[in-house]
Amino acid sequence: MHTVKLYGRFLIVYMRSQLEYRFSFFGDVFVNMLTFVSLYLGFWVLFQTFPSMDGWGFWEVLFLNNLNLMTYATCSMFLWGPMIQLENTVRTGEFDNFLVRPYPPLLILVFRQFGHTFIGHLIVSSCVLALCTYQLSIQWTVGNALFLLFCLIGGILIQGAIMIAAASSAFWVIRSKAVLEMSIYTVRSFINYPISIYVQSIQLLLTFLIPYAIVNYYPASLFFGKEERSALFYFFPVISVAVGALLFLLACKIFSRGVARYDSSGS
Amino acid sequence: MSAIRVRNLSKSFKRPIRTSGLRGAIQDLLHRRYEEKKAVDDLSFDIPQGEIVGYLGPNGAGKSTSIKMLVGILVPTSGDVTINGLVPYRNRAATARGIGVVFGQRSQLWWDIPVSETFQLMKYMYKIPDNRYKRNIELFADVLGIQEFMHVAVRQLSLGQRMRADLCAALLHNPSIVFLDEPTIGLDVVVKKKIREFLLEVNAEYKTTILLTTHDMQDVEKLCSRIILINNGTKAFDGPLERMKTEFGAGETLSVQVEGAVENWDGLRLLGVGDYRYDPESSTLTVRYDKRESNPAQLLSWIMGRASVVDFTVKPPEVEDIIRAMYTNPARPVLQEVL
């Protein structure tokens, strides 16, 4: 509880320092909104030529994408900044500061900054979810709502775990930023489309090795009944959260392993 | 129980050996060889609560590496450290509550926010009770003179102001042990003095144990009752400052700028001077002498009798000089164990 309160304090201080440059603050949010609106417009253009992608219509693919964006943005608000900078923090020895605090270093890293730009992502993805609801006439029954909620939580954990694990490579290799960027941009871009369009090896990779498919493909296909709505529909959200939690713990473990290897820098 | 207990502490780093040239680069890529560099080698000492210890040694001697092991930043290769009875790298959070850390070269303040807000964050992070926080701020701000820049963003502070704020932030939670790595580096005389007064006051008020590294002999003389000297990763001396000075540190340097061509200064030898050098270019005579054997006034008057003196300075020994003296004068004992 104290930790949550402490985070609140950090957040207030961070926001106050950011709002000093008010134009830049809202500018950041707005630019990010534009980026994703244009990405989705691109999909729309694409779907004017191919009305269906392996059985998925435009709004369904948009919903699929949106699961990715929502979970990515939520975990990025906390993790993207500190993880993308970890390479630098470790290389310069600035990481020293995080090891002499009465909280775990990962927590202090997260506390020190907040990705306000991802508020833009969240605004866009909320609007798109509302649009999809309308276009696909999704009924938000208790079952549907809980399904989505749990899958979102699982997705956030998986995205976060991949981010932390990839960034932790900073303790082993020098160019960890490249590893992280490859994981969260290149590999993640595969799940912009239903993974059933790829060869089997890529499907397996995205299911078991870097399980991005659990973030959006499986929940979306269950949600739209691409497969028969069976017991799996009720069971999957639990799997998603469990896999997410497990991976997240594993990622934290990798991070701690890395910390034990940390060499600091001269001086 | 000792505040700091160090036993047979060692740390080695693995560094790739690089071969020069393109061929070497390709060779290294295929078959990388590592050399092991021992930064700290079998170090042991105890520091009781309330002592101020000067942790000295030349650059690269292993001071920073050992301090980083003491505070939990680095994991030792072998050996044991306990800080207030805790193993720092295993209980980072618990250890951190009882220690304060200041690295002179690296600020832990938050760049974009005012000093006062950083202090507030420290208050919440270390769960400092209101009344204690208020009392500490009053005491510290007064001695360090922080009030004048309390509400200025850290990035706008001068080096001296930043250092004072850093010190204050590190001590707000009343740590029982404080680690200071070159706290006065690059600061002017006035700020240095303030910082020394502050440390003495904190030590007197709270019985705080202080371990500090410095290259400034003034820091050592004003603050430290005990010296631990590190060289090549091992302990070279451990004992009271006075003993170090009488054993190794009585050397002073006298620089005299003279007019008129005098070439023969050999007479200085008769006055007990071991080492002197005359530089005709700047017509400066540099004399190194042992204070116990030669008297600077006598030396100067002898020189004045032979040439007209334009200017002169007397330089007290730097920590480096003492260390150099230890290693270049084999007649004196090098290793002194007090444990």
XYZ file of C-alpha atoms in Angstrom:
606
model
C 0.000 0.000 0.000
C 2.818 2.329 0.879
C 4.382 1.479 -2.474
C 1.255 2.577 -4.351
C 1.160 5.816 -2.388
C 4.838 6.402 -3.084
C 4.217 5.864 -6.791
C 1.461 8.446 -6.575
C 3.959 10.941 -5.139
C 6.426 10.236 -7.922
C 3.670 10.567 -10.497
C 2.602 13.973 -9.203
C 6.183 15.230 -9.273
C 6.701 13.831 -12.778
C 3.513 15.369 -14.113
C 4.351 18.709 -12.595
C 7.783 18.708 -14.220
C 6.274 17.708 -17.589
C 3.478 20.230 -17.480
C 6.045 22.974 -17.228
C 6.244 22.574 -20.987
C 2.515 22.337 -21.545
C 2.659 22.633 -25.320
C 5.118 19.798 -25.595
C 3.051 17.622 -23.241
C -0.153 17.842 -25.246
C 1.823 17.851 -28.485
C 3.326 14.453 -27.589
C -0.094 13.004 -26.876
C -1.589 14.419 -30.061
C 1.225 13.230 -32.350
C 0.891 9.712 -31.001
C -2.842 9.762 -31.610
C -2.256 10.828 -35.217
C 0.259 8.021 -35.749
C -2.236 5.344 -34.867
C -5.176 6.943 -36.616
C -3.079 6.961 -39.792
C -2.030 3.351 -39.257
C -5.655 2.324 -38.997
C -6.561 4.391 -42.045
C -3.899 2.381 -43.868
C -5.741 -0.799 -42.919
C -8.941 0.660 -44.191
C -7.331 1.398 -47.576
C -5.939 -2.134 -47.665
C -9.341 -3.625 -46.960
C -10.863 -1.661 -49.852
C -8.927 -4.019 -52.149
C -9.103 -7.238 -50.109
C -12.426 -7.293 -48.302
C -11.401 -10.228 -46.159
C -8.135 -11.535 -44.717
C -8.217 -15.261 -44.070
C -11.850 -14.928 -43.051
C -11.363 -11.766 -40.984
C -13.224 -8.607 -41.970
C -11.920 -5.041 -41.579
C -13.538 -4.362 -38.206
C -12.454 -7.705 -36.837
C -8.839 -7.064 -37.799
C -9.163 -3.612 -36.286
C -10.413 -5.147 -33.042
C -7.485 -7.609 -33.142
C -5.039 -4.766 -33.616
C -6.672 -2.795 -30.913
C -6.096 -5.506 -28.310
C -2.399 -5.261 -29.148
C -2.370 -1.471 -28.961
C -4.323 -1.277 -25.719
C -2.147 -3.746 -23.829
C 1.064 -2.343 -25.312
C 0.121 1.223 -24.399
C -0.916 0.353 -20.861
C 2.302 -1.443 -19.997
C 4.373 1.104 -21.920
C 3.130 3.947 -19.743
C 5.158 2.364 -16.973
C 7.872 0.394 -18.728
C 8.745 1.764 -22.149
C 10.776 4.767 -20.970
C 12.891 3.049 -18.321
C 13.429 -0.051 -20.484
C 14.445 1.817 -23.642
C 16.920 3.821 -21.542
C 18.248 0.865 -19.603
C 21.145 0.353 -22.026
C 22.305 3.883 -21.360
C 21.615 3.764 -17.642
C 23.724 0.640 -17.306
C 26.515 1.752 -19.619
C 27.043 5.091 -17.892
C 26.849 3.555 -14.437
C 23.857 5.705 -13.565
C 22.200 2.452 -12.563
C 24.221 2.678 -9.322
C 21.641 5.120 -8.003
C 18.855 2.572 -8.312
C 20.706 -0.019 -6.264
C 21.060 2.028 -3.094
C 17.358 2.643 -2.540
C 15.043 0.889 -0.106
C 13.007 -0.582 -2.989
C 13.824 -3.060 -5.754
C 15.760 -1.333 -8.560
C 13.159 -2.238 -11.203
C 10.472 -0.516 -9.165
C 12.523 2.633 -8.701
C 13.271 2.699 -12.443
C 9.547 2.576 -13.148
C 8.779 5.158 -10.460
C 11.200 7.678 -11.866
C 9.277 8.237 -15.067
C 5.915 7.912 -16.652
C 5.111 7.545 -20.345
C 2.511 10.245 -20.709
C 2.690 9.991 -24.508
C 0.954 6.613 -24.300
C -2.177 8.388 -23.097
C -2.579 9.208 -26.804
C -2.465 5.497 -27.687
C -5.071 4.755 -25.045
C -7.452 7.460 -26.265
C -7.248 6.124 -29.827
C -7.658 2.516 -28.779
C -10.652 3.302 -26.570
C -12.355 5.091 -29.447
C -11.592 2.225 -31.805
C -13.010 -0.277 -29.303
C -16.209 1.760 -29.168
C -16.349 1.898 -32.979
C -15.797 -1.861 -33.255
C -18.539 -2.466 -30.709
C -20.904 -0.473 -32.879
C -19.838 -1.876 -36.247
C -19.715 -5.509 -35.123
C -22.705 -5.066 -32.778
C -20.845 -6.663 -29.895
C -23.037 -7.364 -26.905
C -21.243 -6.534 -23.643
C -22.713 -9.299 -21.585
C -21.018 -10.128 -18.286
C -19.312 -13.105 -19.927
C -17.972 -11.044 -22.831
C -16.852 -8.192 -20.595
C -15.010 -10.467 -18.169
C -13.431 -12.359 -21.075
C -12.038 -9.156 -22.519
C -10.935 -7.787 -19.152
C -8.931 -10.879 -18.239
C -7.429 -11.164 -21.702
C -6.359 -7.514 -21.458
C -4.702 -8.118 -18.081
C -2.934 -11.208 -19.457
C -1.887 -9.236 -22.527
C -0.486 -6.365 -20.468
C 1.569 -8.810 -18.410
C 2.901 -10.593 -21.499
C 3.837 -7.332 -23.226
C 5.523 -6.113 -20.048
C 7.391 -9.370 -19.561
C 8.783 -9.280 -23.102
C 9.850 -5.672 -22.619
C 11.640 -6.347 -19.338
C 13.286 -9.543 -20.540
C 14.521 -7.961 -23.774
C 15.786 -4.844 -22.007
C 17.571 -6.964 -19.376
C 19.974 -8.024 -22.116
C 21.652 -4.704 -21.237
C 23.474 -6.571 -18.486
C 24.944 -9.082 -20.952
C 25.379 -7.259 -24.257
C 26.130 -3.650 -25.002
C 23.491 -3.013 -27.670
C 20.450 -4.044 -25.674
C 18.329 -1.272 -27.120
C 18.458 -3.029 -30.493
C 17.294 -6.277 -28.882
C 14.406 -4.488 -27.204
C 13.394 -2.607 -30.329
C 13.439 -5.767 -32.378
C 11.183 -7.492 -29.851
C 8.650 -4.745 -29.363
C 8.554 -3.307 -32.877
C 9.667 -5.868 -35.435
C 8.388 -9.063 -33.851
C 5.283 -7.420 -32.457
C 4.321 -6.080 -35.881
C 3.542 -9.683 -36.893
C 0.424 -9.619 -34.731
C -1.008 -6.667 -36.649
C -2.678 -9.380 -38.747
C -4.310 -12.675 -37.817
C -1.368 -15.060 -37.429
C -3.229 -17.757 -39.370
C -1.971 -16.041 -42.541
C 1.656 -16.956 -41.716
C 3.532 -20.225 -42.167
C 3.302 -22.618 -39.277
C 6.783 -21.958 -37.894
C 5.965 -18.301 -37.325
C 2.664 -19.250 -35.702
C 4.480 -21.575 -33.322
C 7.087 -18.918 -32.590
C 4.398 -16.375 -31.727
C 2.508 -18.860 -29.585
C 5.231 -20.515 -27.572
C 8.513 -18.644 -27.827
C 7.452 -15.008 -27.848
C 3.777 -15.498 -27.082
C 2.417 -12.328 -28.616
C -0.415 -14.389 -30.144
C -1.905 -14.846 -26.669
C -2.201 -11.074 -26.469
C -4.588 -10.704 -29.393
C -4.976 -13.492 -31.941
C -6.334 -16.238 -29.690
C -8.637 -14.018 -27.649
C -9.976 -12.290 -30.760
C -10.624 -15.517 -32.651
C -12.379 -17.018 -29.605
C -14.335 -13.806 -29.142
C -15.580 -13.773 -32.726
C -16.206 -17.512 -32.680
C -13.683 -18.217 -35.434
C -13.606 -21.533 -33.729
C -16.627 -23.008 -32.002
C -17.373 -21.149 -28.755
C -16.530 -24.042 -26.485
C -15.376 -24.413 -22.912
C -12.107 -22.918 -24.121
C -13.860 -19.546 -24.301
C -14.301 -19.561 -20.552
C -11.007 -21.186 -19.853
C -8.776 -19.064 -22.055
C -8.831 -15.833 -19.987
C -7.459 -17.803 -17.046
C -4.693 -19.247 -19.226
C -3.883 -15.785 -20.520
C -3.523 -14.263 -17.049
C -1.588 -17.280 -15.761
C 0.849 -17.248 -18.692
C 1.190 -13.485 -18.303
C 1.907 -13.660 -14.584
C 4.383 -16.496 -15.050
C 6.260 -14.722 -17.819
C 6.299 -11.498 -15.841
C 7.856 -13.220 -12.842
C 10.349 -14.914 -15.115
C 11.259 -11.556 -16.681
C 11.793 -10.032 -13.232
C 14.016 -12.988 -12.405
C 16.070 -12.400 -15.559
C 16.356 -8.759 -14.590
C 17.634 -9.677 -11.107
C 20.121 -12.102 -12.626
C 21.333 -9.231 -14.761
C 21.643 -6.927 -11.762
C 23.936 -9.460 -10.081
C 26.187 -9.245 -13.142
C 26.149 -5.460 -13.199
C 29.685 -4.125 -13.377
C 28.998 -0.445 -12.817
C 31.467 1.854 -14.564
C 34.837 3.249 -13.640
C 35.370 6.052 -11.113
C 28.958 -5.323 16.394
C 30.971 -3.351 13.869
C 29.029 -1.000 11.630
C 31.092 -2.189 8.687
C 32.742 -5.584 8.636
C 34.809 -6.683 5.641
C 36.485 -10.074 5.387
C 38.759 -11.280 2.575
C 36.793 -9.246 0.078
C 37.792 -9.676 -3.568
C 36.387 -8.540 -6.867
C 37.746 -9.326 -10.283
C 36.513 -8.169 -13.645
C 36.803 -10.126 -16.845
C 38.027 -7.988 -19.708
C 38.487 -9.159 -23.265
C 42.071 -8.912 -24.487
C 42.029 -6.942 -27.698
C 44.594 -7.595 -30.361
C 45.438 -4.618 -32.534
C 44.898 -4.370 -36.268
C 42.270 -5.799 -38.575
C 43.653 -9.316 -38.312
C 43.560 -9.014 -34.554
C 39.980 -7.824 -34.634
C 38.913 -10.837 -36.686
C 40.902 -13.161 -34.448
C 39.225 -11.683 -31.382
C 35.825 -12.108 -32.971
C 36.375 -15.814 -33.503
C 38.270 -16.584 -30.371
C 37.955 -14.119 -27.582
C 40.440 -14.342 -24.771
C 39.786 -12.774 -21.424
C 42.103 -11.485 -18.820
C 41.056 -11.343 -15.234
C 41.756 -8.090 -13.506
C 41.655 -8.117 -9.747
C 40.288 -4.750 -8.680
C 40.009 -5.676 -5.014
C 42.137 -8.429 -3.576
C 41.597 -9.982 -0.150
C 40.570 -6.871 1.750
C 39.622 -7.013 5.432
C 38.771 -4.357 8.000
C 36.259 -3.383 10.669
C 34.789 0.021 11.329
C 32.937 0.613 14.608
C 29.879 2.843 14.872
C 30.595 6.570 14.980
C 34.048 6.579 13.416
C 35.063 8.836 10.525
C 37.426 6.931 8.286
C 39.395 8.307 5.362
C 39.530 5.715 2.631
C 42.524 6.707 0.566
C 44.501 5.444 -2.353
C 45.671 6.406 -5.833
C 43.288 6.366 -8.801
C 42.437 2.839 -9.813
C 43.497 1.387 -6.479
C 40.112 -0.239 -5.942
C 38.530 2.330 -3.633
C 35.361 2.860 -5.641
C 35.023 -0.821 -6.459
C 35.203 -1.775 -2.798
C 32.770 0.964 -1.762
C 30.371 -0.234 -4.430
C 30.517 -3.681 -2.867
C 29.931 -2.212 0.582
C 26.733 -0.452 -0.503
C 25.357 -3.347 -2.543
C 25.941 -2.065 -6.074
C 28.459 -4.760 -6.963
C 28.401 -8.403 -5.994
C 31.784 -9.554 -4.633
C 33.681 -12.314 -6.417
C 34.566 -13.739 -3.022
C 34.688 -12.719 0.616
C 32.127 -11.229 2.964
C 30.724 -7.804 3.707
C 28.236 -6.962 6.391
C 26.770 -3.511 6.883
C 24.915 -3.159 10.183
C 24.853 -6.950 10.229
C 23.301 -7.249 6.746
C 24.841 -8.584 3.548
C 24.282 -5.605 1.236
C 23.916 -7.284 -2.168
C 21.493 -9.859 -0.721
C 19.395 -7.394 1.280
C 19.632 -4.286 -0.854
C 16.460 -2.624 0.348
C 17.070 -3.305 4.041
C 20.689 -2.189 3.795
C 19.675 0.947 1.915
C 17.414 2.087 4.735
C 20.414 2.297 7.064
C 22.961 3.908 4.754
C 23.433 7.129 2.846
C 25.459 7.245 -0.351
C 26.964 10.214 -2.172
C 29.116 9.826 -5.260
C 30.714 13.153 -6.043
C 30.776 12.593 -9.779
C 27.200 11.488 -10.085
C 24.148 13.224 -8.708
C 21.177 11.294 -7.482
C 18.946 14.316 -7.560
C 16.232 14.571 -10.109
C 17.295 16.831 -12.950
C 14.030 18.608 -13.734
C 12.528 19.243 -10.335
C 13.367 21.632 -7.518
C 15.592 20.479 -4.680
C 12.718 20.721 -2.198
C 10.638 18.210 -4.168
C 13.477 15.703 -4.206
C 13.653 16.028 -0.441
C 9.914 15.421 -0.230
C 10.277 12.275 -2.302
C 13.073 11.075 -0.021
C 10.778 11.683 2.925
C 8.158 9.348 1.481
C 10.615 6.818 0.146
C 12.363 6.383 3.488
C 9.193 6.921 5.539
C 10.740 9.741 7.529
C 8.346 10.951 10.263
C 7.184 14.563 9.925
C 8.894 15.958 12.997
C 12.221 14.299 12.241
C 12.076 15.456 8.616
C 11.408 19.010 9.707
C 14.195 18.994 12.263
C 16.681 17.525 9.805
C 15.799 19.975 7.061
C 16.243 22.851 9.493
C 19.563 21.586 10.784
C 20.976 20.580 7.396
C 19.721 23.565 5.448
C 21.247 25.814 8.046
C 24.709 24.274 8.131
C 24.892 23.681 4.385
C 23.196 26.936 3.407
C 20.642 25.234 1.204
C 17.744 27.596 1.893
C 18.799 30.022 -0.859
C 18.398 27.471 -3.663
C 15.759 25.207 -2.139
C 13.204 25.927 -4.861
C 15.521 26.000 -7.850
C 15.466 23.135 -10.364
C 18.488 20.882 -9.970
C 19.726 21.461 -13.517
C 20.161 25.164 -12.721
C 22.357 24.574 -9.667
C 26.094 25.141 -9.571
C 28.339 22.200 -8.784
C 28.780 23.306 -5.183
C 25.058 23.782 -4.649
C 24.281 20.436 -6.225
C 26.812 18.691 -4.026
C 25.348 20.240 -0.882
C 21.836 19.263 -1.946
C 23.040 15.737 -2.708
C 24.571 15.432 0.740
C 21.428 16.681 2.399
C 19.247 14.265 0.404
C 21.470 11.329 1.328
C 21.336 12.114 5.041
C 17.677 13.044 5.513
C 16.716 9.582 6.730
C 19.418 9.608 9.418
C 21.442 6.737 8.029
C 23.774 5.226 10.602
C 26.517 4.854 7.979
C 27.374 7.308 5.228
C 29.552 6.493 2.221
C 31.050 9.476 0.447
C 33.054 9.054 -2.734
C 34.988 12.274 -3.275
C 32.393 14.609 -1.800
C 34.517 17.729 -2.235
C 35.833 17.136 -5.749
C 35.887 20.294 -7.827
C 34.458 22.537 -5.108
C 35.746 25.880 -3.900
C 37.236 26.450 -0.477
C 34.103 27.946 1.063
C 31.858 25.061 0.018
C 34.462 22.509 1.073
C 34.533 24.078 4.489
C 30.745 24.008 4.763
C 30.660 20.352 3.828
C 33.311 19.445 6.390
C 31.476 21.324 9.137
C 28.304 19.587 8.143
C 29.835 16.121 8.325
C 31.378 16.827 11.712
C 28.065 18.110 13.010
C 26.146 15.076 11.770
C 28.763 12.773 13.245
C 28.570 14.517 16.616
C 24.785 14.732 16.671
C 23.859 11.247 15.448
C 27.036 9.191 15.963
C 27.005 8.571 12.217
C 29.751 6.353 10.834
C 31.381 8.032 7.844
C 33.596 6.418 5.237
C 34.956 8.874 2.721
C 37.345 8.770 -0.188
C 39.132 11.947 -1.135
C 42.267 13.294 -2.739
C 42.173 16.371 -0.574
C 44.574 16.271 2.381
C 42.556 19.017 4.095
C 39.486 16.769 4.144
C 41.528 14.056 5.764
C 43.065 16.322 8.372
C 39.836 18.057 9.312
C 37.646 14.986 9.393
C 39.314 11.629 9.711
C 40.569 10.026 12.872
C 41.538 6.888 11.059
C 42.966 6.153 7.637
C 42.637 3.066 5.530
C 44.976 3.186 2.597
C 44.293 1.029 -0.441
C 46.762 0.205 -3.145
C 46.467 -2.385 -5.906
C 43.241 -3.562 -4.348
C 44.761 -4.435 -0.994
C 45.134 -2.632 2.278
C 48.457 -0.836 2.521
C 47.920 0.944 5.814
C 45.296 1.027 8.526
C 45.683 3.257 11.526
C 45.373 6.728 12.972
C 46.116 9.739 10.755
C 48.949 10.869 13.007
C 50.792 7.632 12.571
C 50.443 7.751 8.821
C 51.845 11.251 8.786
C 54.814 10.500 10.973
C 55.556 7.350 9.075
C 55.087 8.468 5.519
C 53.834 11.965 5.198
C 56.393 14.461 6.391
C 57.466 15.496 2.918
C 56.921 19.051 1.760
C 57.763 20.801 -1.494
C 59.340 24.237 -1.675
C 59.309 26.011 -5.031
C 61.513 29.068 -5.392
C 61.768 31.317 -8.404
C 65.219 32.931 -8.462
C 67.040 35.614 -10.461
C 70.618 35.343 -11.576
C 72.420 32.304 -12.934
C 73.352 29.950 -10.188
C 74.066 26.425 -11.306
C 75.318 24.680 -8.244
C 72.752 23.891 -5.543
C 74.579 20.930 -4.080
C 74.875 22.688 -0.745
C 71.210 21.842 -0.160
C 72.301 18.302 0.564
C 74.069 19.480 3.665
C 70.764 20.847 4.927
C 69.247 17.389 4.706
C 67.424 17.744 1.387
C 67.036 14.486 -0.456
C 65.721 15.648 -3.778
C 65.875 18.915 -5.664
C 65.611 20.084 -9.223
C 66.509 23.325 -10.961
C 64.675 24.244 -14.107
C 66.705 26.929 -15.955
C 63.841 27.689 -18.352
C 61.560 29.085 -15.648
C 64.499 29.632 -13.271
C 62.594 27.690 -10.629
C 64.174 25.568 -7.982
C 61.986 22.772 -6.608
C 63.092 21.260 -3.338
C 61.538 18.223 -1.709
C 62.417 17.695 1.890
C 61.425 15.821 4.982
C 60.026 18.146 7.580
C 61.648 16.217 10.371
C 65.099 16.705 8.889
C 64.972 20.120 7.259
C 63.499 23.428 8.215
C 61.850 25.350 5.353
C 62.888 28.725 6.797
C 66.490 27.601 6.967
C 66.355 26.296 3.405
C 64.881 29.532 2.148
C 67.444 31.692 3.914
C 70.244 29.540 2.498
C 68.817 29.982 -1.006
C 68.364 33.726 -0.461
C 72.006 33.957 0.465
C 72.992 32.635 -2.963
C 70.460 34.215 -5.314
C 67.771 36.822 -5.225
C 64.373 35.229 -4.720
C 61.445 36.499 -6.806
C 58.726 34.261 -5.465
C 58.288 31.090 -3.437
C 55.611 28.617 -2.358
C 55.520 25.834 0.208
C 53.247 22.932 -0.635
C 52.087 20.512 2.065
C 52.011 16.831 1.100
C 49.061 15.592 -0.948
C 47.596 12.188 -0.298
C 49.268 11.093 -3.512
C 52.643 12.257 -2.222
C 52.224 10.212 0.913
C 51.317 7.178 -1.100
C 54.235 7.744 -3.426
C 56.536 8.147 -0.449
C 55.367 4.830 0.902
C 56.229 3.019 -2.260
C 59.383 4.755 -3.317
C 61.112 4.628 0.043
C 61.819 1.005 0.801
C 63.576 1.908 4.039
C 60.202 2.567 5.619
C 57.705 -0.098 6.529
C 55.103 -0.459 3.820
C 52.631 -2.840 5.314
C 51.217 -2.035 8.704
C 48.582 -4.309 10.042
C 46.733 -3.187 13.116
C 44.123 -5.877 13.201
